[in-house]
PDB file of N, CA and C in Angstrom:
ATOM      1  N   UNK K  20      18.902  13.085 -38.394  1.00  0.00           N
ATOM      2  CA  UNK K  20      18.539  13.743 -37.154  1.00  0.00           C
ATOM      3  C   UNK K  20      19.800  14.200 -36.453  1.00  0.00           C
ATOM      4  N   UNK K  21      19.531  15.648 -35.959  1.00  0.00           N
ATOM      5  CA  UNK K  21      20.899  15.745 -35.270  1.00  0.00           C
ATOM      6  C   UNK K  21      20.963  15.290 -33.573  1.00  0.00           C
ATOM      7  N   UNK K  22      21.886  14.925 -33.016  1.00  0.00           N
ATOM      8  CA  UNK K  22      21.768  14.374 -31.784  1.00  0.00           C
ATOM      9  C   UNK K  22      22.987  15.204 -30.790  1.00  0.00           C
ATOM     10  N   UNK K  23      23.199  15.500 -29.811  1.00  0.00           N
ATOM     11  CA  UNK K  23      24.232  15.956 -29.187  1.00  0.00           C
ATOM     12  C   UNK K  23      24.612  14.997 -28.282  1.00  0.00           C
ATOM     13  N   UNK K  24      25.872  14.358 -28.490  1.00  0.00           N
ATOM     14  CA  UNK K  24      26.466  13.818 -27.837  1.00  0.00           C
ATOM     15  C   UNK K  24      26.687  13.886 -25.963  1.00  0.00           C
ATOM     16  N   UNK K  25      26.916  15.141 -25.603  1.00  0.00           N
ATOM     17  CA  UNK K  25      26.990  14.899 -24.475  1.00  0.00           C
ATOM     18  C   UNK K  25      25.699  14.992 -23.453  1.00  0.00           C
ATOM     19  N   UNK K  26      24.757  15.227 -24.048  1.00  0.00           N
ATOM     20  CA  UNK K  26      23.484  14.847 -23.364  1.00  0.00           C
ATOM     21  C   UNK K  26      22.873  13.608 -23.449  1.00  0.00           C
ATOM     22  N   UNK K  27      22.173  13.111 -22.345  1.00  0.00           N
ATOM     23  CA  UNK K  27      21.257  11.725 -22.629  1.00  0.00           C
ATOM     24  C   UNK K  27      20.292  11.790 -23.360  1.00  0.00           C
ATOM     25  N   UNK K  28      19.628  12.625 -23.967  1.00  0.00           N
ATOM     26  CA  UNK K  28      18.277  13.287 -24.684  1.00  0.00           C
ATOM     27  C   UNK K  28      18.442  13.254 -25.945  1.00  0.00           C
ATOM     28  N   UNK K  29      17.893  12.564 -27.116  1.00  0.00           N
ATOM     29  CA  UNK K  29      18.265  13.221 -28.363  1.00  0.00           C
ATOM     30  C   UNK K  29      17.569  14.642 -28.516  1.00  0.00           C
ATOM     31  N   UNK K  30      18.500  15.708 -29.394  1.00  0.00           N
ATOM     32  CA  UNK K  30      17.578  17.045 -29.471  1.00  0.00           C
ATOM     33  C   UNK K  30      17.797  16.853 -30.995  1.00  0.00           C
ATOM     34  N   UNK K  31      16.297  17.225 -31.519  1.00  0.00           N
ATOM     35  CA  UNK K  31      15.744  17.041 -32.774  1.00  0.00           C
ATOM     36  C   UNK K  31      15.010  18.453 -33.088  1.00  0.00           C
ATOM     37  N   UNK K  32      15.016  18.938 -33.824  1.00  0.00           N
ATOM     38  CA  UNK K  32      14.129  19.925 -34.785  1.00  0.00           C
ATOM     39  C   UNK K  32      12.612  19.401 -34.947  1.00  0.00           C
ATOM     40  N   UNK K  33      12.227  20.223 -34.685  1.00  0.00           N
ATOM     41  CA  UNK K  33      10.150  20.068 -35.601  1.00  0.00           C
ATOM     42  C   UNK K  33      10.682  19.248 -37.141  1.00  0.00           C
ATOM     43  N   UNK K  34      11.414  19.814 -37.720  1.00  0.00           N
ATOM     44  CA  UNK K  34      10.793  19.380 -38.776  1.00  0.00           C
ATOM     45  C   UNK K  34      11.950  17.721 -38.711  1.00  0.00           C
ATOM     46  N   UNK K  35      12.509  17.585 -38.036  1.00  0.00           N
ATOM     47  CA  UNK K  35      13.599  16.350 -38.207  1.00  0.00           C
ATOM     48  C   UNK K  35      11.949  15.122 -37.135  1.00  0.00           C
ATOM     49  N   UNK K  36      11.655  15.894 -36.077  1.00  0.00           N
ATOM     50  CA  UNK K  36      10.714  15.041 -35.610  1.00  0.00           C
ATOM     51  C   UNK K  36       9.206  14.658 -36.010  1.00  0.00           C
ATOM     52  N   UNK K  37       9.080  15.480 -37.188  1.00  0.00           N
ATOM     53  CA  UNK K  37       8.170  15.420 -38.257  1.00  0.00           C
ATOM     54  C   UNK K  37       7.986  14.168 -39.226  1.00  0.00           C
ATOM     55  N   UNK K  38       9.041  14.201 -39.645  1.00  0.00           N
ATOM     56  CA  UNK K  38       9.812  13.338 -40.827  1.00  0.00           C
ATOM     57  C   UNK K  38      10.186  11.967 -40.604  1.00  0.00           C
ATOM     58  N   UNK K  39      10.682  11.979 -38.662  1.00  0.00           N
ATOM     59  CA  UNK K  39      11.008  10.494 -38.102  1.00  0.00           C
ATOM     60  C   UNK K  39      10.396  10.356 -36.527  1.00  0.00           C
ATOM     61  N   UNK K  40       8.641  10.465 -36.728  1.00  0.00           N
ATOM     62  CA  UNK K  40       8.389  10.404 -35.586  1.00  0.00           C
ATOM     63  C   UNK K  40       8.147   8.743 -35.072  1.00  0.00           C
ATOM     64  N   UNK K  41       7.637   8.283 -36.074  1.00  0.00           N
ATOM     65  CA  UNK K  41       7.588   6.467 -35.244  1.00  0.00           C
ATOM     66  C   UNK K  41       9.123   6.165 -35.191  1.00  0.00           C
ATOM     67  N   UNK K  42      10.071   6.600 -35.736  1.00  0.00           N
ATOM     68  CA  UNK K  42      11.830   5.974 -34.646  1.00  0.00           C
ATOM     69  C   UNK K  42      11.584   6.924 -33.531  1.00  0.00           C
ATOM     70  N   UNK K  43      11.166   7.974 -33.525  1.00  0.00           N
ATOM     71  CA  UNK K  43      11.396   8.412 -32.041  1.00  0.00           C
ATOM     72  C   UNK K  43      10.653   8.104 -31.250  1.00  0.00           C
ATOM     73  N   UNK K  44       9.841   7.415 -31.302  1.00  0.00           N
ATOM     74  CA  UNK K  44       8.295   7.058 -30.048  1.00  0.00           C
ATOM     75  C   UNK K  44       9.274   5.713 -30.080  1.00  0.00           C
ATOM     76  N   UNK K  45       9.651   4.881 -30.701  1.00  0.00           N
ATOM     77  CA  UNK K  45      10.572   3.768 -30.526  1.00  0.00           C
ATOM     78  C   UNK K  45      11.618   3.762 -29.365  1.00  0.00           C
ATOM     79  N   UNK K  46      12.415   4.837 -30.059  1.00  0.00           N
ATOM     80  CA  UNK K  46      13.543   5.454 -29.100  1.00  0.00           C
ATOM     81  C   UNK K  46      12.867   5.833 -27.429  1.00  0.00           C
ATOM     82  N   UNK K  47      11.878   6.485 -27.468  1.00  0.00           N
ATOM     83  CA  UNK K  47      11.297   6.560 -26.470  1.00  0.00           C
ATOM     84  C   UNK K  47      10.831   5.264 -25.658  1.00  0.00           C
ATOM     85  N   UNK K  48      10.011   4.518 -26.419  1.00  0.00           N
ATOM     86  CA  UNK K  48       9.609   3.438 -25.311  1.00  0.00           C
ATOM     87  C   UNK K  48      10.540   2.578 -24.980  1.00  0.00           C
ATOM     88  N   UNK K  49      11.910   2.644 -25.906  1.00  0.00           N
ATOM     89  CA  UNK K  49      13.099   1.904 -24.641  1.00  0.00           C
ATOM     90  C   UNK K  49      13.657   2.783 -23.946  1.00  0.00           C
ATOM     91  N   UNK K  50      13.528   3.807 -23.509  1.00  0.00           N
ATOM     92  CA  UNK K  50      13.818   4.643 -22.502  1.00  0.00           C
ATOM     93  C   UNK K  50      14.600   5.767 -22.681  1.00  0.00           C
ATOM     94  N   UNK K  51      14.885   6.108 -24.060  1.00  0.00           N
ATOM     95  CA  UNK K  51      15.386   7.431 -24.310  1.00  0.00           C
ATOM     96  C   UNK K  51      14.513   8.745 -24.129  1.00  0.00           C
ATOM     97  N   UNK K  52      15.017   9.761 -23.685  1.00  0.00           N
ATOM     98  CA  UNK K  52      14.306  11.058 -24.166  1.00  0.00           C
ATOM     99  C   UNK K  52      14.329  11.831 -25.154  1.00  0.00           C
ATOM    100  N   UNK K  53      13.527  12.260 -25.938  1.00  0.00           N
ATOM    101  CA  UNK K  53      13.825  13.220 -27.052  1.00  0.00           C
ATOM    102  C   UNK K  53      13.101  14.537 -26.633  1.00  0.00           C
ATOM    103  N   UNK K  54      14.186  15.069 -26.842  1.00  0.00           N
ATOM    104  CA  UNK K  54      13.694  17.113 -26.712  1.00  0.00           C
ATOM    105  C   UNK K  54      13.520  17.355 -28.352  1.00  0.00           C
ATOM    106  N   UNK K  55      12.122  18.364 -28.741  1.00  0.00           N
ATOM    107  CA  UNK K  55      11.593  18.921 -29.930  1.00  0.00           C
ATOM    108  C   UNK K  55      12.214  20.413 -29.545  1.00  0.00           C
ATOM    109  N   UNK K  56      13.223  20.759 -30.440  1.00  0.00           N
ATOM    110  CA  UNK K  56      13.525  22.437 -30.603  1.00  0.00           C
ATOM    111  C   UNK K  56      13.119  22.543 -31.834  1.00  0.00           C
ATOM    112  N   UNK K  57      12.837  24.230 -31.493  1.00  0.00           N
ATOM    113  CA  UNK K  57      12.501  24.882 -32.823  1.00  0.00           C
ATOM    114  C   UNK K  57      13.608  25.884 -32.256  1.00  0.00           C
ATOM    115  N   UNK K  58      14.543  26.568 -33.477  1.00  0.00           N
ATOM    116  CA  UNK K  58      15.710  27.072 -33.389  1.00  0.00           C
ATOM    117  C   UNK K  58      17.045  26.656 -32.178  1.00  0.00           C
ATOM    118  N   UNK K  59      16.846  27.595 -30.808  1.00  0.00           N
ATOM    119  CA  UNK K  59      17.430  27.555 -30.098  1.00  0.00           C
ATOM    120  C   UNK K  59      16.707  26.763 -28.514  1.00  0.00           C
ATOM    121  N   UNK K  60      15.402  26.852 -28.847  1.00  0.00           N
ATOM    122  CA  UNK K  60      14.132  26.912 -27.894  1.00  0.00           C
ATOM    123  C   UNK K  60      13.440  25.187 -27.687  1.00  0.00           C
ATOM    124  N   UNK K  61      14.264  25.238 -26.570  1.00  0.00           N
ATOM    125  CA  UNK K  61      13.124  23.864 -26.345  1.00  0.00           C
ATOM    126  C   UNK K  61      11.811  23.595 -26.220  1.00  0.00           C
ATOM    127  N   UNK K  62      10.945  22.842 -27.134  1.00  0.00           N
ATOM    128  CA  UNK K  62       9.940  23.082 -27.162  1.00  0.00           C
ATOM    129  C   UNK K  62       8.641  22.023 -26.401  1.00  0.00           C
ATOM    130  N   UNK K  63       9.334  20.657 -26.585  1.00  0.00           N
ATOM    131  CA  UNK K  63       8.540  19.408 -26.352  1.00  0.00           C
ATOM    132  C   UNK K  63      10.044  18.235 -25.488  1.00  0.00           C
ATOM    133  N   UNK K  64       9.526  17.808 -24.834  1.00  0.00           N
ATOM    134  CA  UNK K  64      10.400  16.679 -24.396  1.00  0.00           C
ATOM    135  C   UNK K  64       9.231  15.700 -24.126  1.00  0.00           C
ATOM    136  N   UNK K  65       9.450  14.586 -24.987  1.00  0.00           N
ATOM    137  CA  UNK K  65       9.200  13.277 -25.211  1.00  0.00           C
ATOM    138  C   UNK K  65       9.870  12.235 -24.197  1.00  0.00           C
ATOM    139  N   UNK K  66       8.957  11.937 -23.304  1.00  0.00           N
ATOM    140  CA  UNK K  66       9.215  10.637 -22.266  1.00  0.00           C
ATOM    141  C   UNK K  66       8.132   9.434 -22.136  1.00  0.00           C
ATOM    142  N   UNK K  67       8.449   8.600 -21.897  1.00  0.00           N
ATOM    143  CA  UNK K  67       7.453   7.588 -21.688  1.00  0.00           C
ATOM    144  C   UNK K  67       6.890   7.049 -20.817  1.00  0.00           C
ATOM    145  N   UNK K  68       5.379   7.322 -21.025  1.00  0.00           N
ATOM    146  CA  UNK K  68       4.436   7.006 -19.801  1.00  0.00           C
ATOM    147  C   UNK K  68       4.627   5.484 -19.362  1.00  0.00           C
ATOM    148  N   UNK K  69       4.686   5.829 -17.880  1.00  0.00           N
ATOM    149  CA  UNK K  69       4.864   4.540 -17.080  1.00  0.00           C
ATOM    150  C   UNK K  69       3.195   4.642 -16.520  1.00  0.00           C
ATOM    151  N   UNK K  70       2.543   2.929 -16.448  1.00  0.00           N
ATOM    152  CA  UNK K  70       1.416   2.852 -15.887  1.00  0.00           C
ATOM    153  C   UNK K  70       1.406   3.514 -14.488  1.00  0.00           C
ATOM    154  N   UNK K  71       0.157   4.012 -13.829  1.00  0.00           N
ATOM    155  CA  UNK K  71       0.396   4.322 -12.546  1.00  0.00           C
ATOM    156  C   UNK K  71      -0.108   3.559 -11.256  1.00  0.00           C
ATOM    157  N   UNK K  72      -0.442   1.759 -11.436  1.00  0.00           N
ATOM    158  CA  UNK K  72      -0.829   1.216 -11.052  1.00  0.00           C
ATOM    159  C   UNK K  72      -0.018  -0.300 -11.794  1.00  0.00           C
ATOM    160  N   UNK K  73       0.723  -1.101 -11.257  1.00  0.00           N
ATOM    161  CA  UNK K  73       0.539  -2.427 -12.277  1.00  0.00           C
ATOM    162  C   UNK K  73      -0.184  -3.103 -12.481  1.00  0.00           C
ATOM    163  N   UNK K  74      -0.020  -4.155 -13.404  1.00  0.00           N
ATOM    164  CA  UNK K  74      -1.767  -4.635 -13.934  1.00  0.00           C
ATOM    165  C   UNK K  74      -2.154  -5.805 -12.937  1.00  0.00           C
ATOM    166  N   UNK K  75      -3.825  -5.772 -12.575  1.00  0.00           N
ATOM    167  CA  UNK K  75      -3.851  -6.702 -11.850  1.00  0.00           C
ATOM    168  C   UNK K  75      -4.057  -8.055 -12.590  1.00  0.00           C
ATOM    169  N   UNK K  76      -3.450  -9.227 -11.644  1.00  0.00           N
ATOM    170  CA  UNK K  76      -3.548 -10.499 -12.212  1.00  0.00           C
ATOM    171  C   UNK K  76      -4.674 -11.167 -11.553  1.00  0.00           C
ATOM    172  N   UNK K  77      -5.055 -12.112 -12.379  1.00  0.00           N
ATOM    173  CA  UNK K  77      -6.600 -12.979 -11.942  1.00  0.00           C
ATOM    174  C   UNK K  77      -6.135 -14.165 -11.225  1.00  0.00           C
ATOM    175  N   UNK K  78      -6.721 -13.935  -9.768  1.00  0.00           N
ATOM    176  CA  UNK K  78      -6.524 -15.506  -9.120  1.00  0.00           C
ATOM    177  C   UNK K  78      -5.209 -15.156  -8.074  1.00  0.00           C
ATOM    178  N   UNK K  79      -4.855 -14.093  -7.894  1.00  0.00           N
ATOM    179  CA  UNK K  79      -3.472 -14.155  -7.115  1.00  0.00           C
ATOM    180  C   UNK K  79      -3.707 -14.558  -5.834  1.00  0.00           C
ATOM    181  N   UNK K  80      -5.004 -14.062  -4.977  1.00  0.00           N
ATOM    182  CA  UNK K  80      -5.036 -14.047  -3.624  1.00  0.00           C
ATOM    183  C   UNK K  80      -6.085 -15.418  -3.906  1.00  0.00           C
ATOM    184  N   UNK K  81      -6.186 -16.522  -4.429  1.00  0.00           N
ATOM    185  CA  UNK K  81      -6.942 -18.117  -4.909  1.00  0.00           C
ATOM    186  C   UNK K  81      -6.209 -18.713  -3.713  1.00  0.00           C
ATOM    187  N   UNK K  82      -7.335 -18.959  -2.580  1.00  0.00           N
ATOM    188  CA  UNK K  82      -7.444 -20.095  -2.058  1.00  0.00           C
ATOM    189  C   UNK K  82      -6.718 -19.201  -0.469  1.00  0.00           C
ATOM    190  N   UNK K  83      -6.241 -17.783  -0.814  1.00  0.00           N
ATOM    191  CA  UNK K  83      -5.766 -17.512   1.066  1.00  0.00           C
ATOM    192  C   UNK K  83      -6.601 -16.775   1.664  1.00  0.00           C
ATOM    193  N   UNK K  84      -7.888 -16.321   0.882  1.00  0.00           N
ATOM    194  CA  UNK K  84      -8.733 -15.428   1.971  1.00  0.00           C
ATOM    195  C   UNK K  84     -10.327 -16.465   1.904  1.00  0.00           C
ATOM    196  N   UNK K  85     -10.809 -16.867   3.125  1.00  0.00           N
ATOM    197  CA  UNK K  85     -11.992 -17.074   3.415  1.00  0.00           C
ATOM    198  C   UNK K  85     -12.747 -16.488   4.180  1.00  0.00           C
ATOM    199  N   UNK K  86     -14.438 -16.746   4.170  1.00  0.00           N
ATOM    200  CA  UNK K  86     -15.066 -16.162   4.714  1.00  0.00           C
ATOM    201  C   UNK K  86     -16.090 -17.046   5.526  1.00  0.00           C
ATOM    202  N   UNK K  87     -16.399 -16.258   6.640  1.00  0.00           N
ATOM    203  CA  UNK K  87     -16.940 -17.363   7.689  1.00  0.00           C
ATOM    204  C   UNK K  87     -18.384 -17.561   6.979  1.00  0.00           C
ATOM    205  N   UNK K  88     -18.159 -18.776   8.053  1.00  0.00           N
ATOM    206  CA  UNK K  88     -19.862 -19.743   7.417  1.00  0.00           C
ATOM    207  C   UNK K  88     -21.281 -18.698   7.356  1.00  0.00           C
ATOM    208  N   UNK K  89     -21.425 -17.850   8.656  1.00  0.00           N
ATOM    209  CA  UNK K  89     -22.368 -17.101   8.304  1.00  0.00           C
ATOM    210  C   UNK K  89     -22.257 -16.019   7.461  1.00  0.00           C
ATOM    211  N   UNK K  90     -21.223 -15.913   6.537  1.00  0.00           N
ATOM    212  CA  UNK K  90     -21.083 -14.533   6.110  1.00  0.00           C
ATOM    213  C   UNK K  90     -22.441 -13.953   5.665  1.00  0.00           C
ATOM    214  N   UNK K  91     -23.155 -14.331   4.633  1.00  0.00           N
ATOM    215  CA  UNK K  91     -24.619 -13.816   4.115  1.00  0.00           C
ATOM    216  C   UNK K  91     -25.660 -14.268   5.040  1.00  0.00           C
ATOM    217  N   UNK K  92     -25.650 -14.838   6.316  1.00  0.00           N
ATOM    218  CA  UNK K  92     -26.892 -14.450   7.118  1.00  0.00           C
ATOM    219  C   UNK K  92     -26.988 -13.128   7.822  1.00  0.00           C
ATOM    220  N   UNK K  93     -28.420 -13.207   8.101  1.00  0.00           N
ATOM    221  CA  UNK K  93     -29.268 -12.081   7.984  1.00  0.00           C
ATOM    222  C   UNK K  93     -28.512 -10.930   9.323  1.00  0.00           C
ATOM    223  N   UNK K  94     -28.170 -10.047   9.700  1.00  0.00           N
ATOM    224  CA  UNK K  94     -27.915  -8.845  10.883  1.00  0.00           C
ATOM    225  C   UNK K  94     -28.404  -8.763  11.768  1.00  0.00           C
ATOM    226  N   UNK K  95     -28.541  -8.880  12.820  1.00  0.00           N
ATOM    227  CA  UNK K  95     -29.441  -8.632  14.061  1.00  0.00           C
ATOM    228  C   UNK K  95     -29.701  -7.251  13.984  1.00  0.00           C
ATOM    229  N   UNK K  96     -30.788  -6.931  14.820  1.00  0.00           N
ATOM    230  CA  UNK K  96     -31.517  -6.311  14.671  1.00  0.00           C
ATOM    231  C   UNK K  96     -30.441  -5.067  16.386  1.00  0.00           C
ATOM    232  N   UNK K  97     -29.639  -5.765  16.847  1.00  0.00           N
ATOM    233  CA  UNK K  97     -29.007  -5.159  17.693  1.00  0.00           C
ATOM    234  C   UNK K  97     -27.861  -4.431  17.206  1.00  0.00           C
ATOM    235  N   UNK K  98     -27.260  -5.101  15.831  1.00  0.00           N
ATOM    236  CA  UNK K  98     -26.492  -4.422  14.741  1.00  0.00           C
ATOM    237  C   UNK K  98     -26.933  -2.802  14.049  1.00  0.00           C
ATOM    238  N   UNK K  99     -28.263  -3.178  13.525  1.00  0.00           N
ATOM    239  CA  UNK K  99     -29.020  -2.202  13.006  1.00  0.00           C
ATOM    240  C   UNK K  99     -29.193  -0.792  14.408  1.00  0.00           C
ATOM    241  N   UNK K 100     -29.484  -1.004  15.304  1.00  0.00           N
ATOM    242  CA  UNK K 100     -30.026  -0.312  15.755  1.00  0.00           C
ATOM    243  C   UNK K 100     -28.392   0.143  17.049  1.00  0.00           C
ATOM    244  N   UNK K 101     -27.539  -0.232  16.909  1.00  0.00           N
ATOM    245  CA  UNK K 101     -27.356   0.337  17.468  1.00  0.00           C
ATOM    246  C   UNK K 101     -26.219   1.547  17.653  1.00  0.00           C
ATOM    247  N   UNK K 102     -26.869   2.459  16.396  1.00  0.00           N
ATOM    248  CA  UNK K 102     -26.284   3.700  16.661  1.00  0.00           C
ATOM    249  C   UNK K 102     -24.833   3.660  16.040  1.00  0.00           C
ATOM    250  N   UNK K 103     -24.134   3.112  15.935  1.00  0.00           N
ATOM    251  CA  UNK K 103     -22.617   3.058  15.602  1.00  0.00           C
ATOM    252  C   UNK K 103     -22.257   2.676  14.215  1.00  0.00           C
ATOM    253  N   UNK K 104     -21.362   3.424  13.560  1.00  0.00           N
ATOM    254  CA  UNK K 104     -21.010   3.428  12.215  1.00  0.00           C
ATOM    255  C   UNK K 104     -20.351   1.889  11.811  1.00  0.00           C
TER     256      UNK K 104
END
């Protein structure tokens, strides 16, 4: 594969990224970029998706949020009716 030194990106050919695409998805998920040229023409740049949320964990907020004693009794009927969102 050819690589240019003074860029952070490896730049690879179609057919070089053809031939060695699982090292470059490698190269990629530790944080390199690879640019796909065909001749002179950049064609593809290869980066790696970052989640857009982190993952949630089970049990984090265990034991700091409660809810009052009546939570599931029934609404008054002054609730219902009166008009307000």
């Amino acid at each position: 594969m050819s690589e240019r030194p003074a860029m952070s990106a490896k730049h690879v050919t179609l057919a070089e990224a053809s031939d060695h695409l699982a090292e470059l998805l490698e190269a990629v998920q530790r944080g390199d970029e690879v640019v796909i040229e065909t001749g002179n023409t950049t064609q593809v740049k290869l980066v790696a998706v970052t989640p857009a949320h982190p993952p949630r964990v089970l049990g984090v907020y265990h034991g700091k949020l409660r809810m009052h004693a009546d939570f599931n009794a029934p609404l008054t009927d002054d609730f219902w009716l009166s008009g307000r969102p």
